[in-house]
Amino acid sequence: MAITPLMPVYPRCGVRPVRGEGCYLYGEDGTQYLDMAAGIAVNALGHAHPKLVEAIARQAATLMHVSNLYGSPQGERLAQRLVDLTFADTVFFTNSGVEAVECAIKTARRFHHAEGNPQRNTLICFNQAFHGRTLGAISATNQAKMRDGFEPLLPGFVYAPFNDLDAALALVDDRTAGFLVEPIQGEGGVSVGTDAFLQGLRAACDAHGLMLVFDEVQCGYGRTGTMFYHEQVGIVPDIMAVAKGIGGGFPLGACLATEQAARGMVVGTHGSTYGGNPLAMAAGEAVLDVMGEPGFLAHVGAMGERLRASLEQMIPNHDHLFQEVRGKGLMLGLKLKPPVEARAFVGFLRDEYRLLTVSAGENVVRILPPLVIDEHHIAECVETLSAAARVYVTPSDD
Ligand code: PLP
């Protein structure tokens, strides 16, 4: 048989991590890597954070899983903390980002159903968006590479260019349920939604009774220096999908909503066997405990500034390779100049310099370190990038 036991859907590289510590990963052969990818914005506390490890170990030995047919003191505690921290009044816990997005889509549709407007079932989504890999989520993105061969997709999604408020508003009609948007597009190329764009979507939702659904799976949970990115824009969504950093590496996501937005989500409308089980809740509480320590978010902001400034300082020395730095906080993207390709350069950094980054759309190298990174990791990262850039042979030089 030619097919591998692991379904071959990923372009897996030669790095084979078996251990992690702080901002470093170690391969099977002991090779050390500086991890500026953090599981694609997941390992917010770095690898093997003692508080997260201890909380998971303790809970695993106490009670790992019970069904959602029983009361959940663990879930109530974490949900209450998220409600206290955010715009939301209620939380549904999931095991992944895409399930949080699915719940958000269902919540938005169900709101209009409960309002007596079931024809309002269409979400306005955005080009280059990424919301995950379920049929619902690939229907919400119009990228052929994710959709091809999986048709028929779900109806109820239309698309506008990102950051084009007029184009988005022009799509609003009597079938519109609301907008589904990443305030900062991650996979799409670390493109930051402008304040005017995001605030304009909020205003349109208020004017027309629509749902503003934010996907903060990648940009949320401390990554940009505030707990959620929308705090920096001065608006709140009605519904928000969260995941990645929320579990610090434990599979956990959440769909947050206001009481009004969640009015259709009554008993029997949604569910998940594992979602919000005691083990996941223990991980979520430990992450929040650490992020709530004084200075944690300020540290993310300061490290983000430092990393951005160091990258910007480096660019002129290699301006045949690098175009600009984009993003917020510790969600940064280094845009490369053609013919240099982000995927190839990421491979070069990894294989020749043991520096882990992630490629994204628009020829961008994503830098998404653990949020506990410090100055010396930043110096190591930028020195390594610089050394690699000095010797990188672009395709046209061949
Ligand atoms: N939404 C965004 C913005 C993401 O970046 C991702 C994953 O990268 C997802 C949703 C899907 O999350 P998951 O892979 O945990 O299902």
mmCIF file of C-alpha atoms and ligand atoms in Angstrom:
data_model
loop_
_atom_site.group_PDB
_atom_site.id
_atom_site.type_symbol
_atom_site.label_atom_id
_atom_site.label_comp_id
_atom_site.label_asym_id
_atom_site.label_seq_id
_atom_site.Cartn_x
_atom_site.Cartn_y
_atom_site.Cartn_z
ATOM 1 C CA MET A 1 0.000 0.000 0.000
ATOM 2 C CA ALA A 2 1.292 3.438 -0.914
ATOM 3 C CA ILE A 3 -0.836 5.475 1.455
ATOM 4 C CA THR A 4 0.696 6.248 4.833
ATOM 5 C CA PRO A 5 -1.001 5.210 8.062
ATOM 6 C CA LEU A 6 -1.357 8.930 8.879
ATOM 7 C CA MET A 7 -3.714 10.253 6.193
ATOM 8 C CA PRO A 8 -1.359 12.250 3.972
ATOM 9 C CA VAL A 9 -3.210 15.587 4.061
ATOM 10 C CA TYR A 10 -0.358 17.649 5.530
ATOM 11 C CA PRO A 11 2.909 18.710 3.875
ATOM 12 C CA ARG A 12 4.887 17.431 6.870
ATOM 13 C CA CYS A 13 8.523 18.512 7.084
ATOM 14 C CA GLY A 14 11.531 16.738 8.573
ATOM 15 C CA VAL A 15 11.212 18.278 12.056
ATOM 16 C CA ARG A 16 9.954 15.582 14.420
ATOM 17 C CA PRO A 17 9.491 17.152 17.851
ATOM 18 C CA VAL A 18 9.355 14.902 20.881
ATOM 19 C CA ARG A 19 9.820 17.428 23.691
ATOM 20 C CA GLY A 20 9.320 21.104 24.367
ATOM 21 C CA GLU A 21 10.503 23.542 26.998
ATOM 22 C CA GLY A 22 9.542 27.211 27.061
ATOM 23 C CA CYS A 23 10.233 28.661 23.616
ATOM 24 C CA TYR A 24 12.246 25.660 22.373
ATOM 25 C CA LEU A 25 11.347 22.355 20.754
ATOM 26 C CA TYR A 26 13.581 19.276 20.599
ATOM 27 C CA GLY A 27 13.528 16.743 17.779
ATOM 28 C CA GLU A 28 13.896 12.952 17.959
ATOM 29 C CA ASP A 29 17.626 13.349 17.374
ATOM 30 C CA GLY A 30 17.957 16.033 20.064
ATOM 31 C CA THR A 31 18.113 18.994 17.670
ATOM 32 C CA GLN A 32 16.957 22.222 19.343
ATOM 33 C CA TYR A 33 14.628 24.627 17.509
ATOM 34 C CA LEU A 34 13.590 28.150 18.464
ATOM 35 C CA ASP A 35 9.817 27.950 18.221
ATOM 36 C CA MET A 36 8.439 31.167 16.759
ATOM 37 C CA ALA A 37 5.336 29.362 15.525
ATOM 38 C CA ALA A 38 3.982 27.989 18.825
ATOM 39 C CA GLY A 39 1.776 25.310 17.264
ATOM 40 C CA ILE A 40 0.347 28.041 15.019
ATOM 41 C CA ALA A 41 -0.488 30.483 17.796
ATOM 42 C CA VAL A 42 -1.510 27.776 20.264
ATOM 43 C CA ASN A 43 1.241 27.342 22.883
ATOM 44 C CA ALA A 44 0.626 30.738 24.442
ATOM 45 C CA LEU A 45 2.465 29.787 27.641
ATOM 46 C CA GLY A 46 5.284 28.061 25.781
ATOM 47 C CA HIS A 47 5.967 24.348 26.086
ATOM 48 C CA ALA A 48 5.588 22.439 29.354
ATOM 49 C CA HIS A 49 4.537 25.450 31.421
ATOM 50 C CA PRO A 50 4.584 24.068 34.987
ATOM 51 C CA LYS A 51 1.206 25.555 35.976
ATOM 52 C CA LEU A 52 -0.552 24.129 32.921
ATOM 53 C CA VAL A 53 1.148 20.752 33.282
ATOM 54 C CA GLU A 54 0.279 20.557 36.961
ATOM 55 C CA ALA A 55 -3.371 21.552 36.425
ATOM 56 C CA ILE A 56 -3.874 18.949 33.685
ATOM 57 C CA ALA A 57 -2.133 16.210 35.676
ATOM 58 C CA ARG A 58 -4.137 16.976 38.801
ATOM 59 C CA GLN A 59 -7.465 17.053 36.959
ATOM 60 C CA ALA A 60 -6.666 13.885 34.971
ATOM 61 C CA ALA A 61 -6.166 12.056 38.243
ATOM 62 C CA THR A 62 -9.391 13.496 39.700
ATOM 63 C CA LEU A 63 -12.003 13.440 36.929
ATOM 64 C CA MET A 64 -11.198 13.503 33.243
ATOM 65 C CA HIS A 65 -14.513 13.277 31.503
ATOM 66 C CA VAL A 66 -18.228 13.126 32.205
ATOM 67 C CA SER A 67 -21.039 13.763 29.774
ATOM 68 C CA ASN A 68 -22.834 17.036 29.344
ATOM 69 C CA LEU A 69 -25.923 15.362 30.784
ATOM 70 C CA TYR A 70 -24.552 16.236 34.232
ATOM 71 C CA GLY A 71 -23.981 19.526 35.977
ATOM 72 C CA SER A 72 -20.548 21.012 35.329
ATOM 73 C CA PRO A 73 -19.024 22.974 38.185
ATOM 74 C CA GLN A 74 -15.781 23.082 36.158
ATOM 75 C CA GLY A 75 -17.499 24.492 33.065
ATOM 76 C CA GLU A 76 -19.534 26.973 35.061
ATOM 77 C CA ARG A 77 -16.344 28.336 36.634
ATOM 78 C CA LEU A 78 -14.486 28.910 33.363
ATOM 79 C CA ALA A 79 -17.602 30.211 31.572
ATOM 80 C CA GLN A 80 -18.192 32.706 34.388
ATOM 81 C CA ARG A 81 -14.604 33.929 34.128
ATOM 82 C CA LEU A 82 -14.962 34.456 30.364
ATOM 83 C CA VAL A 83 -18.290 36.219 30.844
ATOM 84 C CA ASP A 84 -16.670 38.489 33.440
ATOM 85 C CA LEU A 85 -13.767 39.232 31.060
ATOM 86 C CA THR A 86 -15.736 39.961 27.887
ATOM 87 C CA PHE A 87 -18.872 41.320 26.184
ATOM 88 C CA ALA A 88 -20.417 37.848 26.398
ATOM 89 C CA ASP A 89 -23.176 36.510 28.646
ATOM 90 C CA THR A 90 -22.846 32.851 27.723
ATOM 91 C CA VAL A 91 -20.244 30.362 26.457
ATOM 92 C CA PHE A 92 -20.322 27.036 24.583
ATOM 93 C CA PHE A 93 -17.087 25.046 24.910
ATOM 94 C CA THR A 94 -15.696 23.090 21.963
ATOM 95 C CA ASN A 95 -12.598 21.005 21.215
ATOM 96 C CA SER A 96 -11.255 23.116 18.349
ATOM 97 C CA GLY A 97 -11.450 26.421 16.546
ATOM 98 C CA VAL A 98 -13.599 25.189 13.722
ATOM 99 C CA GLU A 99 -16.213 23.830 16.112
ATOM 100 C CA ALA A 100 -16.313 27.247 17.780
ATOM 101 C CA VAL A 101 -16.894 28.770 14.335
ATOM 102 C CA GLU A 102 -19.630 26.213 13.585
ATOM 103 C CA CYS A 103 -21.357 27.085 16.844
ATOM 104 C CA ALA A 104 -21.035 30.782 16.002
ATOM 105 C CA ILE A 105 -22.634 30.257 12.568
ATOM 106 C CA LYS A 106 -25.453 28.212 14.084
ATOM 107 C CA THR A 107 -25.992 30.812 16.830
ATOM 108 C CA ALA A 108 -26.261 33.629 14.249
ATOM 109 C CA ARG A 109 -28.733 31.722 12.085
ATOM 110 C CA ARG A 110 -30.739 30.602 15.055
ATOM 111 C CA PHE A 111 -30.999 34.162 16.375
ATOM 112 C CA HIS A 112 -32.889 35.234 13.260
ATOM 113 C CA HIS A 113 -34.978 32.069 13.380
ATOM 114 C CA ALA A 114 -35.965 32.936 16.952
ATOM 115 C CA GLU A 115 -36.736 36.487 15.849
ATOM 116 C CA GLY A 116 -39.183 35.146 13.268
ATOM 117 C CA ASN A 117 -36.862 35.910 10.336
ATOM 118 C CA PRO A 118 -35.574 32.491 9.249
ATOM 119 C CA GLN A 119 -34.868 33.854 5.749
ATOM 120 C CA ARG A 120 -32.014 35.853 7.316
ATOM 121 C CA ASN A 121 -29.612 32.946 7.016
ATOM 122 C CA THR A 122 -26.730 34.332 4.963
ATOM 123 C CA LEU A 123 -23.429 35.473 6.436
ATOM 124 C CA ILE A 124 -21.275 37.973 4.607
ATOM 125 C CA CYS A 125 -17.708 36.627 4.751
ATOM 126 C CA PHE A 126 -14.396 37.863 3.372
ATOM 127 C CA ASN A 127 -11.866 36.938 0.724
ATOM 128 C CA GLN A 128 -8.711 35.195 2.024
ATOM 129 C CA ALA A 129 -10.559 34.279 5.222
ATOM 130 C CA PHE A 130 -9.761 31.057 7.037
ATOM 131 C CA HIS A 131 -12.238 29.598 9.498
ATOM 132 C CA GLY A 132 -11.210 25.923 9.617
ATOM 133 C CA ARG A 133 -11.915 22.755 7.658
ATOM 134 C CA THR A 134 -15.470 21.551 8.303
ATOM 135 C CA LEU A 135 -17.971 21.839 5.479
ATOM 136 C CA GLY A 136 -19.491 24.874 7.212
ATOM 137 C CA ALA A 137 -16.152 26.607 7.599
ATOM 138 C CA ILE A 138 -14.947 25.905 4.048
ATOM 139 C CA SER A 139 -18.279 27.225 2.805
ATOM 140 C CA ALA A 140 -17.494 30.440 4.678
ATOM 141 C CA THR A 141 -14.185 30.842 2.829
ATOM 142 C CA ASN A 142 -13.966 31.241 -0.905
ATOM 143 C CA GLN A 143 -10.475 29.837 -1.392
ATOM 144 C CA ALA A 144 -10.509 27.153 -4.056
ATOM 145 C CA LYS A 145 -7.629 25.209 -2.455
ATOM 146 C CA MET A 146 -9.824 24.418 0.549
ATOM 147 C CA ARG A 147 -13.091 23.845 -1.300
ATOM 148 C CA ASP A 148 -12.211 21.983 -4.492
ATOM 149 C CA GLY A 149 -13.700 18.517 -4.626
ATOM 150 C CA PHE A 150 -15.829 18.955 -1.517
ATOM 151 C CA GLU A 151 -18.894 20.359 -3.258
ATOM 152 C CA PRO A 152 -21.758 20.732 -2.750
ATOM 153 C CA LEU A 153 -20.927 23.233 -0.049
ATOM 154 C CA LEU A 154 -23.408 24.870 2.299
ATOM 155 C CA PRO A 155 -25.546 27.708 0.995
ATOM 156 C CA GLY A 156 -25.801 30.872 3.060
ATOM 157 C CA PHE A 157 -22.399 32.526 2.553
ATOM 158 C CA VAL A 158 -21.368 35.412 0.312
ATOM 159 C CA TYR A 159 -17.969 37.111 0.097
ATOM 160 C CA ALA A 160 -16.576 40.612 -0.054
ATOM 161 C CA PRO A 161 -12.986 41.855 -0.260
ATOM 162 C CA PHE A 162 -11.435 42.180 3.225
ATOM 163 C CA ASN A 163 -11.222 45.763 4.512
ATOM 164 C CA ASP A 164 -13.673 46.981 1.853
ATOM 165 C CA LEU A 165 -16.587 48.305 3.882
ATOM 166 C CA ASP A 166 -18.587 49.578 0.916
ATOM 167 C CA ALA A 167 -18.381 46.208 -0.838
ATOM 168 C CA ALA A 168 -19.521 44.430 2.337
ATOM 169 C CA LEU A 169 -22.422 46.810 2.901
ATOM 170 C CA ALA A 170 -23.491 46.479 -0.733
ATOM 171 C CA LEU A 171 -24.125 42.763 -0.069
ATOM 172 C CA VAL A 172 -26.599 43.405 2.759
ATOM 173 C CA ASP A 173 -30.144 42.432 1.802
ATOM 174 C CA ASP A 174 -33.199 40.816 3.384
ATOM 175 C CA ARG A 175 -31.442 37.429 3.557
ATOM 176 C CA THR A 176 -28.444 38.728 5.516
ATOM 177 C CA ALA A 177 -27.835 37.248 8.979
ATOM 178 C CA GLY A 178 -24.677 39.235 9.662
ATOM 179 C CA PHE A 179 -20.926 39.329 9.049
ATOM 180 C CA LEU A 180 -18.353 36.638 9.852
ATOM 181 C CA VAL A 181 -14.885 38.149 10.010
ATOM 182 C CA GLU A 182 -11.421 37.614 11.437
ATOM 183 C CA PRO A 183 -10.471 41.037 12.845
ATOM 184 C CA ILE A 184 -6.911 40.100 11.852
ATOM 185 C CA GLN A 185 -6.687 37.511 9.085
ATOM 186 C CA GLY A 186 -4.065 34.932 10.065
ATOM 187 C CA GLU A 187 -3.738 32.303 7.333
ATOM 188 C CA GLY A 188 -4.705 34.942 4.786
ATOM 189 C CA GLY A 189 -1.480 36.865 5.427
ATOM 190 C CA VAL A 190 -1.605 38.619 8.825
ATOM 191 C CA SER A 191 -3.841 41.349 7.405
ATOM 192 C CA VAL A 192 -5.158 43.680 10.075
ATOM 193 C CA GLY A 193 -8.778 44.792 9.732
ATOM 194 C CA THR A 194 -8.808 48.581 9.828
ATOM 195 C CA ASP A 195 -10.666 50.289 12.642
ATOM 196 C CA ALA A 196 -12.963 51.993 10.128
ATOM 197 C CA PHE A 197 -13.822 48.665 8.479
ATOM 198 C CA LEU A 198 -14.554 46.813 11.715
ATOM 199 C CA GLN A 199 -16.399 49.752 13.254
ATOM 200 C CA GLY A 200 -18.405 50.125 10.027
ATOM 201 C CA LEU A 201 -19.493 46.482 10.221
ATOM 202 C CA ARG A 202 -20.582 47.044 13.824
ATOM 203 C CA ALA A 203 -22.596 50.125 12.837
ATOM 204 C CA ALA A 204 -24.287 48.216 9.991
ATOM 205 C CA CYS A 205 -25.234 45.410 12.371
ATOM 206 C CA ASP A 206 -26.728 47.928 14.785
ATOM 207 C CA ALA A 207 -28.631 49.670 12.004
ATOM 208 C CA HIS A 208 -30.071 46.500 10.440
ATOM 209 C CA GLY A 209 -30.403 44.132 13.407
ATOM 210 C CA LEU A 210 -27.597 41.848 12.150
ATOM 211 C CA MET A 211 -25.108 39.664 13.997
ATOM 212 C CA LEU A 212 -21.441 40.669 14.090
ATOM 213 C CA VAL A 213 -19.518 37.405 14.390
ATOM 214 C CA PHE A 214 -15.796 37.668 15.084
ATOM 215 C CA ASP A 215 -13.415 34.779 14.547
ATOM 216 C CA GLU A 216 -10.666 35.528 17.086
ATOM 217 C CA VAL A 217 -9.394 31.949 17.022
ATOM 218 C CA GLN A 218 -5.919 33.124 15.994
ATOM 219 C CA CYS A 219 -5.782 36.814 16.975
ATOM 220 C CA GLY A 220 -7.539 36.455 20.333
ATOM 221 C CA TYR A 221 -6.516 35.296 23.765
ATOM 222 C CA GLY A 222 -3.759 37.709 24.572
ATOM 223 C CA ARG A 223 -1.868 37.405 21.291
ATOM 224 C CA THR A 224 -2.065 41.080 20.356
ATOM 225 C CA GLY A 225 -1.452 42.437 23.869
ATOM 226 C CA THR A 226 -5.104 42.659 24.888
ATOM 227 C CA MET A 227 -7.227 39.683 25.821
ATOM 228 C CA PHE A 228 -9.089 40.050 22.491
ATOM 229 C CA TYR A 229 -8.141 42.149 19.502
ATOM 230 C CA HIS A 230 -11.520 43.886 19.217
ATOM 231 C CA GLU A 231 -10.786 45.647 22.527
ATOM 232 C CA GLN A 232 -8.212 47.723 20.620
ATOM 233 C CA VAL A 233 -10.843 48.713 18.040
ATOM 234 C CA GLY A 234 -13.313 49.888 20.674
ATOM 235 C CA ILE A 235 -16.192 47.663 19.570
ATOM 236 C CA VAL A 236 -17.676 44.334 20.620
ATOM 237 C CA PRO A 237 -19.126 41.541 18.490
ATOM 238 C CA ASP A 238 -22.407 39.756 19.224
ATOM 239 C CA ILE A 239 -20.821 36.334 18.837
ATOM 240 C CA MET A 240 -17.142 35.309 18.912
ATOM 241 C CA ALA A 241 -15.236 32.116 18.151
ATOM 242 C CA VAL A 242 -12.112 31.536 20.263
ATOM 243 C CA ALA A 243 -9.633 28.640 20.420
ATOM 244 C CA LYS A 244 -5.857 28.068 20.070
ATOM 245 C CA GLY A 245 -4.364 30.010 23.022
ATOM 246 C CA ILE A 246 -7.372 29.335 25.266
ATOM 247 C CA GLY A 247 -6.072 25.857 26.127
ATOM 248 C CA GLY A 248 -2.357 26.601 25.763
ATOM 249 C CA GLY A 249 -2.009 23.372 23.744
ATOM 250 C CA PHE A 250 -4.880 21.413 25.194
ATOM 251 C CA PRO A 251 -7.635 21.053 22.535
ATOM 252 C CA LEU A 252 -10.171 23.671 23.608
ATOM 253 C CA GLY A 253 -12.309 26.282 21.919
ATOM 254 C CA ALA A 254 -15.285 28.406 22.827
ATOM 255 C CA CYS A 255 -18.163 30.244 21.241
ATOM 256 C CA LEU A 256 -19.075 33.348 23.235
ATOM 257 C CA ALA A 257 -22.293 35.300 22.743
ATOM 258 C CA THR A 258 -24.479 37.944 24.269
ATOM 259 C CA GLU A 259 -27.758 36.848 25.810
ATOM 260 C CA GLN A 260 -29.649 38.448 22.920
ATOM 261 C CA ALA A 261 -27.503 36.781 20.220
ATOM 262 C CA ALA A 262 -27.845 33.376 21.893
ATOM 263 C CA ARG A 263 -31.604 33.591 22.299
ATOM 264 C CA GLY A 264 -32.187 30.749 19.841
ATOM 265 C CA MET A 265 -29.674 28.372 21.435
ATOM 266 C CA VAL A 266 -32.070 26.526 23.710
ATOM 267 C CA VAL A 267 -31.952 22.954 25.043
ATOM 268 C CA GLY A 268 -31.385 20.449 22.254
ATOM 269 C CA THR A 269 -30.091 22.862 19.604
ATOM 270 C CA HIS A 270 -26.379 22.069 19.933
ATOM 271 C CA GLY A 271 -23.976 19.724 21.683
ATOM 272 C CA SER A 272 -20.618 17.975 21.860
ATOM 273 C CA THR A 273 -19.565 14.827 23.693
ATOM 274 C CA TYR A 274 -16.207 16.155 24.859
ATOM 275 C CA GLY A 275 -16.816 19.908 24.710
ATOM 276 C CA GLY A 276 -16.067 21.503 28.070
ATOM 277 C CA ASN A 277 -15.113 18.333 29.906
ATOM 278 C CA PRO A 278 -13.384 18.707 33.284
ATOM 279 C CA LEU A 279 -9.899 18.094 31.864
ATOM 280 C CA ALA A 280 -10.301 20.803 29.236
ATOM 281 C CA MET A 281 -11.727 23.192 31.821
ATOM 282 C CA ALA A 282 -8.721 22.658 34.086
ATOM 283 C CA ALA A 283 -6.408 23.545 31.188
ATOM 284 C CA GLY A 284 -8.503 26.614 30.375
ATOM 285 C CA GLU A 285 -8.465 27.818 33.963
ATOM 286 C CA ALA A 286 -4.706 27.367 34.262
ATOM 287 C CA VAL A 287 -4.140 29.406 31.098
ATOM 288 C CA LEU A 288 -6.408 32.177 32.382
ATOM 289 C CA ASP A 289 -4.672 32.123 35.772
ATOM 290 C CA VAL A 290 -1.315 32.748 34.102
ATOM 291 C CA MET A 291 -2.654 35.344 31.641
ATOM 292 C CA GLY A 292 -4.357 37.122 34.517
ATOM 293 C CA GLU A 293 -1.097 37.535 36.431
ATOM 294 C CA PRO A 294 -0.156 41.204 36.711
ATOM 295 C CA GLY A 295 1.880 42.340 33.743
ATOM 296 C CA PHE A 296 1.237 39.326 31.476
ATOM 297 C CA LEU A 297 -0.608 41.228 28.743
ATOM 298 C CA ALA A 298 1.653 44.256 29.111
ATOM 299 C CA HIS A 299 4.587 41.894 28.538
ATOM 300 C CA VAL A 300 2.972 40.658 25.301
ATOM 301 C CA GLY A 301 2.538 44.268 24.157
ATOM 302 C CA ALA A 302 6.127 45.171 25.041
ATOM 303 C CA MET A 303 7.603 42.077 23.387
ATOM 304 C CA GLY A 304 5.449 42.711 20.322
ATOM 305 C CA GLU A 305 6.824 46.251 20.041
ATOM 306 C CA ARG A 306 10.367 45.038 20.500
ATOM 307 C CA LEU A 307 10.056 42.258 17.937
ATOM 308 C CA ARG A 308 8.434 44.577 15.411
ATOM 309 C CA ALA A 309 11.087 47.262 15.927
ATOM 310 C CA SER A 310 13.915 44.703 15.558
ATOM 311 C CA LEU A 311 12.373 43.294 12.378
ATOM 312 C CA GLU A 312 11.869 46.770 10.953
ATOM 313 C CA GLN A 313 15.474 47.628 11.727
ATOM 314 C CA MET A 314 16.622 44.490 9.927
ATOM 315 C CA ILE A 315 14.606 45.038 6.736
ATOM 316 C CA PRO A 316 16.817 47.699 5.106
ATOM 317 C CA ASN A 317 19.830 45.370 5.396
ATOM 318 C CA HIS A 318 18.035 42.778 3.261
ATOM 319 C CA ASP A 319 15.600 44.807 1.237
ATOM 320 C CA HIS A 320 15.879 42.443 -1.720
ATOM 321 C CA LEU A 321 14.090 39.857 0.485
ATOM 322 C CA PHE A 322 11.854 41.679 2.922
ATOM 323 C CA GLN A 323 9.119 44.173 2.166
ATOM 324 C CA GLU A 324 7.372 45.033 5.439
ATOM 325 C CA VAL A 325 6.265 43.916 8.881
ATOM 326 C CA ARG A 326 2.545 43.613 9.482
ATOM 327 C CA GLY A 327 0.283 42.520 12.328
ATOM 328 C CA LYS A 328 -0.228 43.414 15.977
ATOM 329 C CA GLY A 329 1.452 42.391 19.226
ATOM 330 C CA LEU A 330 2.957 38.915 18.860
ATOM 331 C CA MET A 331 0.945 38.132 15.728
ATOM 332 C CA LEU A 332 3.426 39.444 13.193
ATOM 333 C CA GLY A 333 4.029 38.820 9.520
ATOM 334 C CA LEU A 334 7.154 39.485 7.499
ATOM 335 C CA LYS A 335 6.131 40.075 3.898
ATOM 336 C CA LEU A 336 8.679 38.845 1.376
ATOM 337 C CA LYS A 337 9.455 40.262 -2.035
ATOM 338 C CA PRO A 338 9.041 38.043 -5.082
ATOM 339 C CA PRO A 339 10.669 35.959 -6.398
ATOM 340 C CA VAL A 340 11.413 34.916 -2.804
ATOM 341 C CA GLU A 341 8.610 32.639 -1.657
ATOM 342 C CA ALA A 342 7.452 32.517 1.951
ATOM 343 C CA ARG A 343 7.048 28.739 1.998
ATOM 344 C CA ALA A 344 10.581 28.186 0.670
ATOM 345 C CA PHE A 345 12.108 30.732 3.034
ATOM 346 C CA VAL A 346 10.282 29.217 6.021
ATOM 347 C CA GLY A 347 11.765 25.837 4.997
ATOM 348 C CA PHE A 348 15.247 27.359 4.767
ATOM 349 C CA LEU A 349 14.974 28.947 8.227
ATOM 350 C CA ARG A 350 13.809 25.635 9.652
ATOM 351 C CA ASP A 351 16.239 23.273 7.945
ATOM 352 C CA GLU A 352 19.385 25.406 7.927
ATOM 353 C CA TYR A 353 18.889 27.597 11.016
ATOM 354 C CA ARG A 354 16.524 25.629 13.283
ATOM 355 C CA LEU A 355 14.144 28.587 13.475
ATOM 356 C CA LEU A 356 10.441 27.670 13.285
ATOM 357 C CA THR A 357 8.012 30.080 11.617
ATOM 358 C CA VAL A 358 4.863 29.538 9.502
ATOM 359 C CA SER A 359 4.018 30.707 6.016
ATOM 360 C CA ALA A 360 0.746 32.470 5.237
ATOM 361 C CA GLY A 361 -1.030 33.978 2.247
ATOM 362 C CA GLU A 362 0.258 37.101 0.468
ATOM 363 C CA ASN A 363 3.840 35.774 0.656
ATOM 364 C CA VAL A 364 4.080 36.359 4.393
ATOM 365 C CA VAL A 365 6.218 34.568 7.000
ATOM 366 C CA ARG A 366 4.210 34.443 10.203
ATOM 367 C CA ILE A 367 5.983 34.953 13.519
ATOM 368 C CA LEU A 368 3.723 33.740 16.325
ATOM 369 C CA PRO A 369 5.929 33.017 19.332
ATOM 370 C CA PRO A 370 4.807 31.801 22.732
ATOM 371 C CA LEU A 371 3.513 34.866 24.613
ATOM 372 C CA VAL A 372 6.113 34.227 27.344
ATOM 373 C CA ILE A 373 8.966 35.032 24.963
ATOM 374 C CA ASP A 374 11.632 37.392 26.301
ATOM 375 C CA GLU A 375 14.260 39.775 24.914
ATOM 376 C CA HIS A 376 16.888 37.144 24.365
ATOM 377 C CA HIS A 377 14.568 34.978 22.255
ATOM 378 C CA ILE A 378 13.740 38.033 20.157
ATOM 379 C CA ALA A 379 17.427 38.798 19.678
ATOM 380 C CA GLU A 380 18.090 35.167 18.745
ATOM 381 C CA CYS A 381 15.193 35.171 16.277
ATOM 382 C CA VAL A 382 16.174 38.387 14.521
ATOM 383 C CA GLU A 383 19.908 37.535 14.417
ATOM 384 C CA THR A 384 19.031 34.163 12.913
ATOM 385 C CA LEU A 385 16.686 35.723 10.347
ATOM 386 C CA SER A 386 19.407 38.180 9.421
ATOM 387 C CA ALA A 387 22.066 35.489 9.091
ATOM 388 C CA ALA A 388 19.738 33.407 6.930
ATOM 389 C CA ALA A 389 18.828 36.400 4.777
ATOM 390 C CA ARG A 390 22.534 37.146 4.150
ATOM 391 C CA VAL A 391 23.101 33.791 2.502
ATOM 392 C CA TYR A 392 19.669 33.013 1.063
ATOM 393 C CA VAL A 393 19.868 32.335 -2.647
ATOM 394 C CA THR A 394 16.708 33.548 -4.314
ATOM 395 C CA PRO A 395 15.309 31.514 -7.208
ATOM 396 C CA SER A 396 16.428 34.205 -9.695
ATOM 397 C CA ASP A 397 20.055 33.940 -8.468
ATOM 398 C CA ASP A 398 20.191 30.243 -9.342
HETATM 399 N N1 PLP B 1 -10.348 30.318 12.580
HETATM 400 C C1 PLP B 1 -9.117 30.848 12.452
HETATM 401 C C2 PLP B 1 -8.968 32.332 12.322
HETATM 402 C C3 PLP B 1 -7.994 30.019 12.432
HETATM 403 O O1 PLP B 1 -6.772 30.546 12.291
HETATM 404 C C4 PLP B 1 -8.173 28.633 12.575
HETATM 405 C C5 PLP B 1 -7.012 27.705 12.538
HETATM 406 O O2 PLP B 1 -5.951 28.038 12.111
HETATM 407 C C6 PLP B 1 -9.480 28.116 12.709
HETATM 408 C C7 PLP B 1 -10.535 28.994 12.717
HETATM 409 C C8 PLP B 1 -9.727 26.648 12.857
HETATM 410 O O3 PLP B 1 -9.250 26.187 14.065
HETATM 411 P P1 PLP B 1 -8.975 24.618 14.290
HETATM 412 O O4 PLP B 1 -7.870 24.243 13.370
HETATM 413 O O5 PLP B 1 -8.635 24.501 15.749
HETATM 414 O O6 PLP B 1 -10.241 23.903 13.952
#
